[in-house]
mmCIF file of C-alpha atoms in Angstrom:
data_model
loop_
_atom_site.group_PDB
_atom_site.id
_atom_site.type_symbol
_atom_site.label_atom_id
_atom_site.label_comp_id
_atom_site.label_asym_id
_atom_site.label_seq_id
_atom_site.Cartn_x
_atom_site.Cartn_y
_atom_site.Cartn_z
ATOM 1 C CA MET A 17 117.272 103.204 98.157
ATOM 2 C CA ALA A 18 114.767 105.162 95.793
ATOM 3 C CA GLU A 19 112.451 107.543 96.760
ATOM 4 C CA GLU A 20 108.948 106.268 97.357
ATOM 5 C CA SER A 21 106.494 108.885 97.183
ATOM 6 C CA GLU A 22 105.688 112.230 95.446
ATOM 7 C CA SER A 23 106.806 114.104 98.398
ATOM 8 C CA ALA A 24 109.588 111.924 99.621
ATOM 9 C CA SER A 25 107.506 110.273 101.883
ATOM 10 C CA GLU A 26 106.617 106.746 102.328
ATOM 11 C CA PRO A 27 103.885 105.826 100.060
ATOM 12 C CA ASN A 28 101.138 103.488 98.595
ATOM 13 C CA PRO A 29 97.085 101.340 96.759
ATOM 14 C CA ASN A 30 104.845 93.911 113.890
ATOM 15 C CA THR A 31 112.523 89.333 125.102
ATOM 16 C CA PRO A 32 113.228 86.923 126.182
ATOM 17 C CA THR A 33 115.409 84.187 124.466
ATOM 18 C CA PRO A 34 112.889 82.722 121.594
ATOM 19 C CA THR A 35 112.153 79.148 121.323
ATOM 20 C CA ASN A 36 113.098 77.336 118.398
ATOM 21 C CA PRO A 37 110.395 77.344 115.643
ATOM 22 C CA PRO A 38 109.248 74.399 114.649
ATOM 23 C CA SER A 39 110.427 72.253 111.599
ATOM 24 C CA THR A 40 108.407 73.238 108.264
ATOM 25 C CA ASP A 41 109.290 70.052 107.006
ATOM 26 C CA ALA A 42 105.702 68.696 107.609
ATOM 27 C CA ILE A 43 103.848 71.621 107.638
ATOM 28 C CA ASN A 44 101.110 71.793 104.982
ATOM 29 C CA VAL A 45 96.796 78.492 104.621
ATOM 30 C CA VAL A 46 93.866 76.248 105.006
ATOM 31 C CA PRO A 47 91.233 78.062 102.941
ATOM 32 C CA LEU A 48 90.501 81.172 105.079
ATOM 33 C CA GLN A 49 87.053 81.518 104.076
ATOM 34 C CA ALA A 50 85.045 79.132 102.117
ATOM 35 C CA HIS A 51 83.818 81.657 99.676
ATOM 36 C CA SER A 52 87.341 83.110 98.694
ATOM 37 C CA PRO A 53 90.180 80.360 98.984
ATOM 38 C CA PRO A 54 93.503 81.748 98.237
ATOM 39 C CA THR A 55 95.327 80.710 95.187
ATOM 40 C CA LYS A 56 98.794 78.965 95.633
ATOM 41 C CA LEU A 57 101.748 80.739 94.501
ATOM 42 C CA PRO A 58 103.235 79.427 91.266
ATOM 43 C CA SER A 59 106.393 77.736 92.608
ATOM 44 C CA ARG A 60 107.273 74.805 94.285
ATOM 45 C CA PRO A 61 106.413 74.337 97.986
ATOM 46 C CA ARG A 62 109.450 76.097 100.390
ATOM 47 C CA LYS A 63 110.563 73.433 102.461
ATOM 48 C CA THR A 64 112.734 73.293 105.257
ATOM 49 C CA ARG A 65 116.883 72.420 104.451
ATOM 50 C CA LYS A 66 119.275 71.715 107.028
ATOM 51 C CA LEU A 67 122.948 71.557 106.511
ATOM 52 C CA SER A 68 124.384 68.421 107.788
ATOM 53 C CA ASN A 69 125.551 68.883 111.535
ATOM 54 C CA THR A 70 128.792 66.779 110.609
ATOM 55 C CA ILE A 71 131.631 69.456 110.304
ATOM 56 C CA ASP A 72 134.712 68.700 108.402
ATOM 57 C CA PRO A 73 137.814 69.055 110.685
ATOM 58 C CA SER A 74 139.998 70.121 108.132
ATOM 59 C CA LEU A 75 138.011 73.188 107.599
ATOM 60 C CA PRO A 76 139.353 76.430 108.688
ATOM 61 C CA LYS A 77 137.622 77.788 112.104
ATOM 62 C CA THR A 78 136.406 80.985 110.229
ATOM 63 C CA GLN A 79 134.736 78.822 107.746
ATOM 64 C CA ILE A 80 133.358 76.352 110.630
ATOM 65 C CA SER A 81 131.390 79.276 112.217
ATOM 66 C CA THR A 82 129.354 80.313 108.912
ATOM 67 C CA ILE A 83 127.746 76.533 108.834
ATOM 68 C CA VAL A 84 124.458 77.200 110.312
ATOM 69 C CA PRO A 85 121.145 75.742 109.223
ATOM 70 C CA ARG A 86 119.326 77.306 106.451
ATOM 71 C CA ILE A 87 115.369 77.456 106.693
ATOM 72 C CA VAL A 88 113.385 78.500 103.750
ATOM 73 C CA SER A 89 110.024 79.494 104.752
ATOM 74 C CA ARG A 90 106.726 78.395 102.764
ATOM 75 C CA SER A 91 103.892 80.532 101.674
ATOM 76 C CA LEU A 92 100.929 81.390 103.987
ATOM 77 C CA SER A 93 98.831 80.066 101.120
ATOM 78 C CA TYR A 94 99.632 76.519 101.171
ATOM 79 C CA GLU A 95 97.458 74.684 102.839
ATOM 80 C CA GLY A 96 98.001 74.232 106.716
ATOM 81 C CA GLU A 97 100.533 77.090 107.158
ATOM 82 C CA LEU A 98 98.416 79.493 108.703
ATOM 83 C CA GLU A 99 96.888 77.414 111.283
ATOM 84 C CA SER A 100 100.592 76.034 112.129
ATOM 85 C CA ALA A 101 101.148 79.812 112.474
ATOM 86 C CA ILE A 102 98.439 80.595 114.655
ATOM 87 C CA ASN A 103 99.160 77.682 116.896
ATOM 88 C CA TYR A 104 103.076 78.668 117.027
ATOM 89 C CA LEU A 105 102.387 82.192 118.060
ATOM 90 C CA LYS A 106 99.824 81.073 120.633
ATOM 91 C CA SER A 107 102.514 79.042 122.268
ATOM 92 C CA SER A 108 105.427 81.453 121.961
ATOM 93 C CA ASP A 109 103.722 84.611 123.218
ATOM 94 C CA PRO A 110 101.310 84.566 125.807
ATOM 95 C CA LEU A 111 100.585 88.211 125.490
ATOM 96 C CA LEU A 112 99.814 87.821 121.623
ATOM 97 C CA SER A 113 97.745 84.719 122.435
ATOM 98 C CA PRO A 114 94.594 86.666 123.402
ATOM 99 C CA LEU A 115 94.620 88.951 120.440
ATOM 100 C CA ILE A 116 94.499 85.743 118.310
ATOM 101 C CA GLU A 117 91.585 84.837 119.903
ATOM 102 C CA THR A 118 90.105 87.910 119.601
ATOM 103 C CA TYR A 119 90.294 88.773 116.140
ATOM 104 C CA PRO A 120 89.301 86.616 112.961
ATOM 105 C CA LEU A 121 92.035 85.025 110.758
ATOM 106 C CA PRO A 122 93.803 86.720 108.193
ATOM 107 C CA THR A 123 92.672 86.812 104.860
ATOM 108 C CA LEU A 124 94.679 86.133 101.691
ATOM 109 C CA GLU A 125 94.091 87.649 98.210
ATOM 110 C CA LEU A 126 94.139 85.475 95.340
ATOM 111 C CA PHE A 127 97.805 85.671 93.575
ATOM 112 C CA GLN A 128 98.553 88.245 91.180
ATOM 113 C CA PRO A 129 101.476 88.270 89.088
ATOM 114 C CA PRO A 130 104.106 90.570 90.895
ATOM 115 C CA PHE A 131 104.204 92.952 87.994
ATOM 116 C CA LEU A 132 100.622 93.397 87.869
ATOM 117 C CA ALA A 133 100.625 93.790 91.964
ATOM 118 C CA LEU A 134 103.998 96.284 91.954
ATOM 119 C CA THR A 135 102.480 98.533 89.195
ATOM 120 C CA LYS A 136 99.063 98.620 91.100
ATOM 121 C CA SER A 137 100.803 99.771 94.189
ATOM 122 C CA ILE A 138 102.471 102.414 92.407
ATOM 123 C CA LEU A 139 99.451 103.844 90.965
ATOM 124 C CA PHE A 140 97.615 103.913 94.465
ATOM 125 C CA GLN A 141 99.988 105.768 95.998
ATOM 126 C CA GLN A 142 99.105 108.624 98.181
ATOM 127 C CA LEU A 143 95.235 108.448 96.688
ATOM 128 C CA ALA A 144 92.066 107.818 98.583
ATOM 129 C CA TYR A 145 90.838 104.288 97.600
ATOM 130 C CA LYS A 146 87.849 105.891 95.475
ATOM 131 C CA ALA A 147 90.329 107.820 93.350
ATOM 132 C CA GLY A 148 93.137 105.345 92.926
ATOM 133 C CA SER A 149 90.540 102.430 91.837
ATOM 134 C CA SER A 150 89.238 105.331 89.275
ATOM 135 C CA ILE A 151 92.830 105.438 87.704
ATOM 136 C CA TYR A 152 93.765 102.076 87.936
ATOM 137 C CA THR A 153 90.412 101.193 86.151
ATOM 138 C CA ARG A 154 91.338 103.663 83.392
ATOM 139 C CA PHE A 155 95.130 102.271 83.289
ATOM 140 C CA ILE A 156 93.714 98.645 82.815
ATOM 141 C CA SER A 157 91.803 99.969 80.150
ATOM 142 C CA LEU A 158 94.064 101.710 78.256
ATOM 143 C CA CYS A 159 96.235 98.474 78.555
ATOM 144 C CA GLY A 160 93.728 96.348 77.218
ATOM 145 C CA GLY A 161 92.904 94.335 80.430
ATOM 146 C CA GLU A 162 95.045 93.172 83.471
ATOM 147 C CA SER A 163 96.585 90.254 81.425
ATOM 148 C CA ASN A 164 98.043 92.991 79.156
ATOM 149 C CA VAL A 165 99.811 94.770 82.106
ATOM 150 C CA VAL A 166 103.221 93.444 80.987
ATOM 151 C CA PRO A 167 106.469 95.652 81.001
ATOM 152 C CA ASP A 168 106.596 95.937 77.245
ATOM 153 C CA MET A 169 103.073 97.414 77.218
ATOM 154 C CA VAL A 170 103.886 99.878 80.186
ATOM 155 C CA LEU A 171 107.069 101.106 78.439
ATOM 156 C CA GLY A 172 105.044 101.810 75.302
ATOM 157 C CA LEU A 173 102.677 104.239 77.086
ATOM 158 C CA ALA A 174 103.953 107.831 76.638
ATOM 159 C CA PRO A 175 104.004 110.083 79.835
ATOM 160 C CA GLN A 176 101.261 112.069 77.927
ATOM 161 C CA GLN A 177 98.952 109.160 77.635
ATOM 162 C CA LEU A 178 99.476 108.573 81.321
ATOM 163 C CA ARG A 179 98.705 111.765 82.281
ATOM 164 C CA GLN A 180 95.356 111.979 80.252
ATOM 165 C CA ILE A 181 94.038 109.007 82.566
ATOM 166 C CA GLY A 182 95.122 110.870 85.937
ATOM 167 C CA VAL A 183 98.974 109.060 86.360
ATOM 168 C CA SER A 184 101.212 112.029 87.570
ATOM 169 C CA ALA A 185 104.337 112.640 85.568
ATOM 170 C CA ARG A 186 106.422 111.197 88.623
ATOM 171 C CA LYS A 187 104.436 108.028 89.074
ATOM 172 C CA ALA A 188 104.694 107.591 85.134
ATOM 173 C CA SER A 189 108.253 107.652 85.642
ATOM 174 C CA TYR A 190 108.035 104.972 88.401
ATOM 175 C CA LEU A 191 106.067 102.878 86.392
ATOM 176 C CA HIS A 192 108.678 103.287 83.414
ATOM 177 C CA ASP A 193 111.541 102.340 85.824
ATOM 178 C CA LEU A 194 109.992 99.281 87.080
ATOM 179 C CA ALA A 195 109.372 98.137 83.526
ATOM 180 C CA ARG A 196 112.585 98.948 82.248
ATOM 181 C CA LYS A 197 113.910 96.546 85.217
ATOM 182 C CA TYR A 198 112.103 93.807 84.030
ATOM 183 C CA GLN A 199 112.990 94.304 80.420
ATOM 184 C CA ASN A 200 116.513 94.558 81.235
ATOM 185 C CA GLY A 201 116.114 91.202 83.256
ATOM 186 C CA ILE A 202 117.002 92.674 86.854
ATOM 187 C CA LEU A 203 113.703 91.594 87.767
ATOM 188 C CA SER A 204 111.124 88.935 86.687
ATOM 189 C CA ASP A 205 108.018 87.476 88.204
ATOM 190 C CA LYS A 206 109.692 84.165 88.812
ATOM 191 C CA SER A 207 112.693 85.633 90.005
ATOM 192 C CA ILE A 208 110.477 87.798 92.643
ATOM 193 C CA VAL A 209 108.558 84.638 93.638
ATOM 194 C CA ASP A 210 111.760 82.477 94.242
ATOM 195 C CA MET A 211 113.944 85.332 95.963
ATOM 196 C CA ASP A 212 114.714 85.136 99.650
ATOM 197 C CA ASP A 213 113.393 87.859 101.695
ATOM 198 C CA LYS A 214 116.412 89.791 102.102
ATOM 199 C CA SER A 215 117.484 89.534 98.469
ATOM 200 C CA LEU A 216 113.858 90.855 97.497
ATOM 201 C CA PHE A 217 113.795 93.430 99.781
ATOM 202 C CA THR A 218 117.209 94.878 98.205
ATOM 203 C CA MET A 219 116.279 94.320 94.591
ATOM 204 C CA LEU A 220 112.615 96.045 94.909
ATOM 205 C CA THR A 221 113.962 99.046 96.955
ATOM 206 C CA MET A 222 116.195 99.827 93.836
ATOM 207 C CA VAL A 223 112.906 100.502 92.012
ATOM 208 C CA ASN A 224 112.075 104.529 91.806
ATOM 209 C CA GLY A 225 108.897 104.900 93.768
ATOM 210 C CA ILE A 226 109.142 101.802 95.866
ATOM 211 C CA GLY A 227 110.277 102.153 99.488
ATOM 212 C CA SER A 228 110.769 99.666 102.313
ATOM 213 C CA TRP A 229 107.118 99.801 103.569
ATOM 214 C CA SER A 230 105.536 99.243 100.065
ATOM 215 C CA VAL A 231 107.886 96.236 99.775
ATOM 216 C CA HIS A 232 106.885 94.785 103.222
ATOM 217 C CA MET A 233 103.282 95.117 102.350
ATOM 218 C CA PHE A 234 103.915 93.476 99.043
ATOM 219 C CA MET A 235 105.771 90.724 100.314
ATOM 220 C CA ILE A 236 102.928 90.241 103.027
ATOM 221 C CA PHE A 237 99.870 90.593 101.117
ATOM 222 C CA SER A 238 100.784 89.791 97.662
ATOM 223 C CA LEU A 239 103.214 86.801 98.309
ATOM 224 C CA HIS A 240 101.785 85.593 101.452
ATOM 225 C CA ARG A 241 105.599 85.434 102.922
ATOM 226 C CA PRO A 242 105.079 84.475 106.528
ATOM 227 C CA ASP A 243 108.244 86.078 108.321
ATOM 228 C CA VAL A 244 107.904 89.753 107.319
ATOM 229 C CA LEU A 245 108.188 92.343 109.959
ATOM 230 C CA PRO A 246 107.403 96.031 108.887
ATOM 231 C CA ILE A 247 109.803 97.651 111.271
ATOM 232 C CA HIS A 248 109.252 101.234 110.034
ATOM 233 C CA ASP A 249 105.452 100.824 110.140
ATOM 234 C CA LEU A 250 104.335 103.033 113.127
ATOM 235 C CA GLY A 251 100.954 101.092 113.661
ATOM 236 C CA ILE A 252 103.121 98.020 114.211
ATOM 237 C CA ARG A 253 105.517 99.985 116.466
ATOM 238 C CA LYS A 254 102.633 101.497 118.438
ATOM 239 C CA GLY A 255 101.165 98.097 118.961
ATOM 240 C CA VAL A 256 104.373 96.641 120.212
ATOM 241 C CA ARG A 257 104.705 99.066 122.796
ATOM 242 C CA MET A 258 100.987 98.915 123.920
ATOM 243 C CA LEU A 259 101.516 94.797 123.930
ATOM 244 C CA TYR A 260 104.539 94.817 126.151
ATOM 245 C CA GLY A 261 103.703 97.862 128.196
ATOM 246 C CA LEU A 262 106.750 99.886 126.929
ATOM 247 C CA GLU A 263 107.135 103.476 128.199
ATOM 248 C CA ASP A 264 108.560 104.725 124.949
ATOM 249 C CA LEU A 265 107.627 104.201 121.334
ATOM 250 C CA PRO A 266 110.432 101.357 120.150
ATOM 251 C CA ARG A 267 112.697 102.579 117.349
ATOM 252 C CA PRO A 268 112.838 100.601 114.008
ATOM 253 C CA SER A 269 116.275 99.183 115.024
ATOM 254 C CA GLN A 270 114.738 97.802 118.171
ATOM 255 C CA MET A 271 111.973 95.839 116.653
ATOM 256 C CA ASP A 272 113.621 92.714 115.505
ATOM 257 C CA GLN A 273 114.583 92.033 119.312
ATOM 258 C CA LEU A 274 111.542 92.941 120.599
ATOM 259 C CA CYS A 275 109.619 90.623 118.085
ATOM 260 C CA GLU A 276 112.341 87.768 118.181
ATOM 261 C CA LYS A 277 109.679 85.319 119.581
ATOM 262 C CA TRP A 278 107.447 85.756 116.488
ATOM 263 C CA LYS A 279 109.721 84.145 114.205
ATOM 264 C CA PRO A 280 109.091 82.456 111.610
ATOM 265 C CA TYR A 281 105.602 84.061 111.618
ATOM 266 C CA ARG A 282 106.165 87.695 112.032
ATOM 267 C CA SER A 283 103.816 88.332 109.107
ATOM 268 C CA VAL A 284 100.777 87.054 111.010
ATOM 269 C CA ALA A 285 101.792 88.533 114.220
ATOM 270 C CA SER A 286 101.764 91.805 112.486
ATOM 271 C CA TRP A 287 98.425 91.079 111.229
ATOM 272 C CA TYR A 288 97.276 90.971 114.745
ATOM 273 C CA ILE A 289 99.069 93.843 115.962
ATOM 274 C CA TRP A 290 97.370 96.164 113.259
ATOM 275 C CA ARG A 291 93.879 94.769 114.525
ATOM 276 C CA PHE A 292 94.968 95.527 118.135
ATOM 277 C CA VAL A 293 96.078 98.939 117.473
ATOM 278 C CA GLU A 294 92.881 99.994 115.224
ATOM 279 C CA ALA A 295 90.443 98.551 117.886
ATOM 280 C CA LYS A 296 92.081 100.724 120.499
ATOM 281 C CA GLY A 297 92.033 103.399 118.405
ATOM 282 C CA GLY A 298 88.506 103.329 118.210
ATOM 283 C CA ASN A 299 88.300 103.260 114.315
ATOM 284 C CA SER A 300 85.287 102.421 112.472
ATOM 285 C CA LYS A 301 84.660 98.947 111.190
ATOM 286 C CA GLY A 302 85.638 99.906 107.367
ATOM 287 C CA ASN A 303 88.986 101.118 108.741
ATOM 288 C CA VAL A 304 90.027 97.842 110.671
ATOM 289 C CA VAL A 305 93.063 96.400 109.467
ATOM 290 C CA GLY A 306 92.065 92.754 108.112
ATOM 291 C CA ASN A 307 88.493 93.515 108.336
ATOM 292 C CA SER A 308 86.782 90.601 106.227
ATOM 293 C CA ASP A 309 84.220 92.764 104.991
ATOM 294 C CA VAL A 310 86.701 95.114 103.285
ATOM 295 C CA SER A 311 88.851 94.171 100.515
ATOM 296 C CA LEU A 312 92.607 93.866 100.801
ATOM 297 C CA GLN A 313 93.490 96.362 98.683
ATOM 298 C CA GLN A 314 91.305 98.977 100.479
ATOM 299 C CA GLN A 315 92.873 97.670 103.801
ATOM 300 C CA MET A 316 96.273 98.447 102.530
ATOM 301 C CA LEU A 317 95.498 101.774 101.141
ATOM 302 C CA SER A 318 93.961 102.654 104.608
ATOM 303 C CA MET A 319 96.882 101.282 106.205
ATOM 304 C CA GLN A 320 99.394 103.702 103.892
ATOM 305 C CA GLN A 321 97.410 106.760 104.491
ATOM 306 C CA GLN A 322 97.477 106.018 108.414
ATOM 307 C CA GLN A 323 101.014 105.605 107.957
ATOM 308 C CA GLN A 324 101.664 108.728 106.179
ATOM 309 C CA GLN A 325 99.519 110.831 108.673
ATOM 310 C CA GLN A 326 101.555 109.062 111.524
ATOM 311 C CA GLN A 327 104.897 109.691 110.037
ATOM 312 C CA GLN A 328 103.821 113.618 109.747
ATOM 313 C CA HIS A 329 102.842 113.551 113.058
ATOM 314 C CA GLN A 330 105.563 111.667 114.687
ATOM 315 C CA GLN A 331 107.968 113.918 113.028
ATOM 316 C CA PHE A 332 106.267 117.068 114.283
ATOM 317 C CA LEU A 333 106.180 115.967 117.877
ATOM 318 C CA ASP A 334 109.931 114.184 117.780
ATOM 319 C CA PRO A 335 112.240 115.879 115.275
ATOM 320 C CA ILE A 336 114.924 113.386 116.231
ATOM 321 C CA ASN A 337 112.885 110.353 115.534
ATOM 322 C CA GLY A 338 111.595 112.107 112.540
ATOM 323 C CA ILE A 339 114.926 112.628 111.418
ATOM 324 C CA LEU A 340 115.755 108.941 112.136
ATOM 325 C CA ASP A 341 112.800 107.636 110.181
ATOM 326 C CA VAL A 342 113.033 109.638 106.817
ATOM 327 C CA GLY A 343 113.370 107.642 103.887
ATOM 328 C CA SER A 344 112.208 104.583 105.884
#
């Protein structure tokens, strides 16, 4: 996995046996706010596809054991999908239900081309929102507009040019590595939209400067994927500990089991866990994740900065956990 930040830290800009998730065949996110309806992703709807329950008796046992229903989830930006997620989470986790009643609905940004969104993510790494916005504005001007932020244009920008607008040499190398992977056909906007979550995670973490936390945030906030659980996010881990009254902070390896009942809407559950943690921490309104008065980019940056501070603090207090989480 490629290093994500300039200091090798995560950069960038949630147990009882679970109930079966509802079929998404008939599931059709209502516009979350009348003034800013989300744009649908440029791909056909992802529907549930189940393999036939009829098993060929001539198949070897080892092959029969691998035949399982395959569920392909739909983007949260599809009409009715977020509402379905809310209803499902309320019924599947009674402890999460009060949080859903307390905090406002998640908001989704308009869809941006994946290359542009990933470029923006790299530029904002380890920067305050104001500083990141300033550099991003100069970068867009250098490219001649957001519509011109394409791989060939980025590869044509020399490190010296990027340095002049405030982009460090290391970030310039990250941008060029992303652009080269696009140019070589390893990645494309279409393949990123079409890939399943596991494949997408693998492919994006091959890019220098993009680590697991940034991929999870990209999948949730840019692609609106419904079932992403940021297992390395300390905010999510703290929220799970508080929600379920756990004595110790759960390790990333324990998170999937603890949050099993949230499937297939772990992205939405994570949203409410972030809100829960922020409220318990007594942070100001402007720092609350998901605050409808704050741009999503600013919310992600606030989350990223908190994540980095929490990682440093956690590693200082608990060297063993810190060692386990390095490079996450």
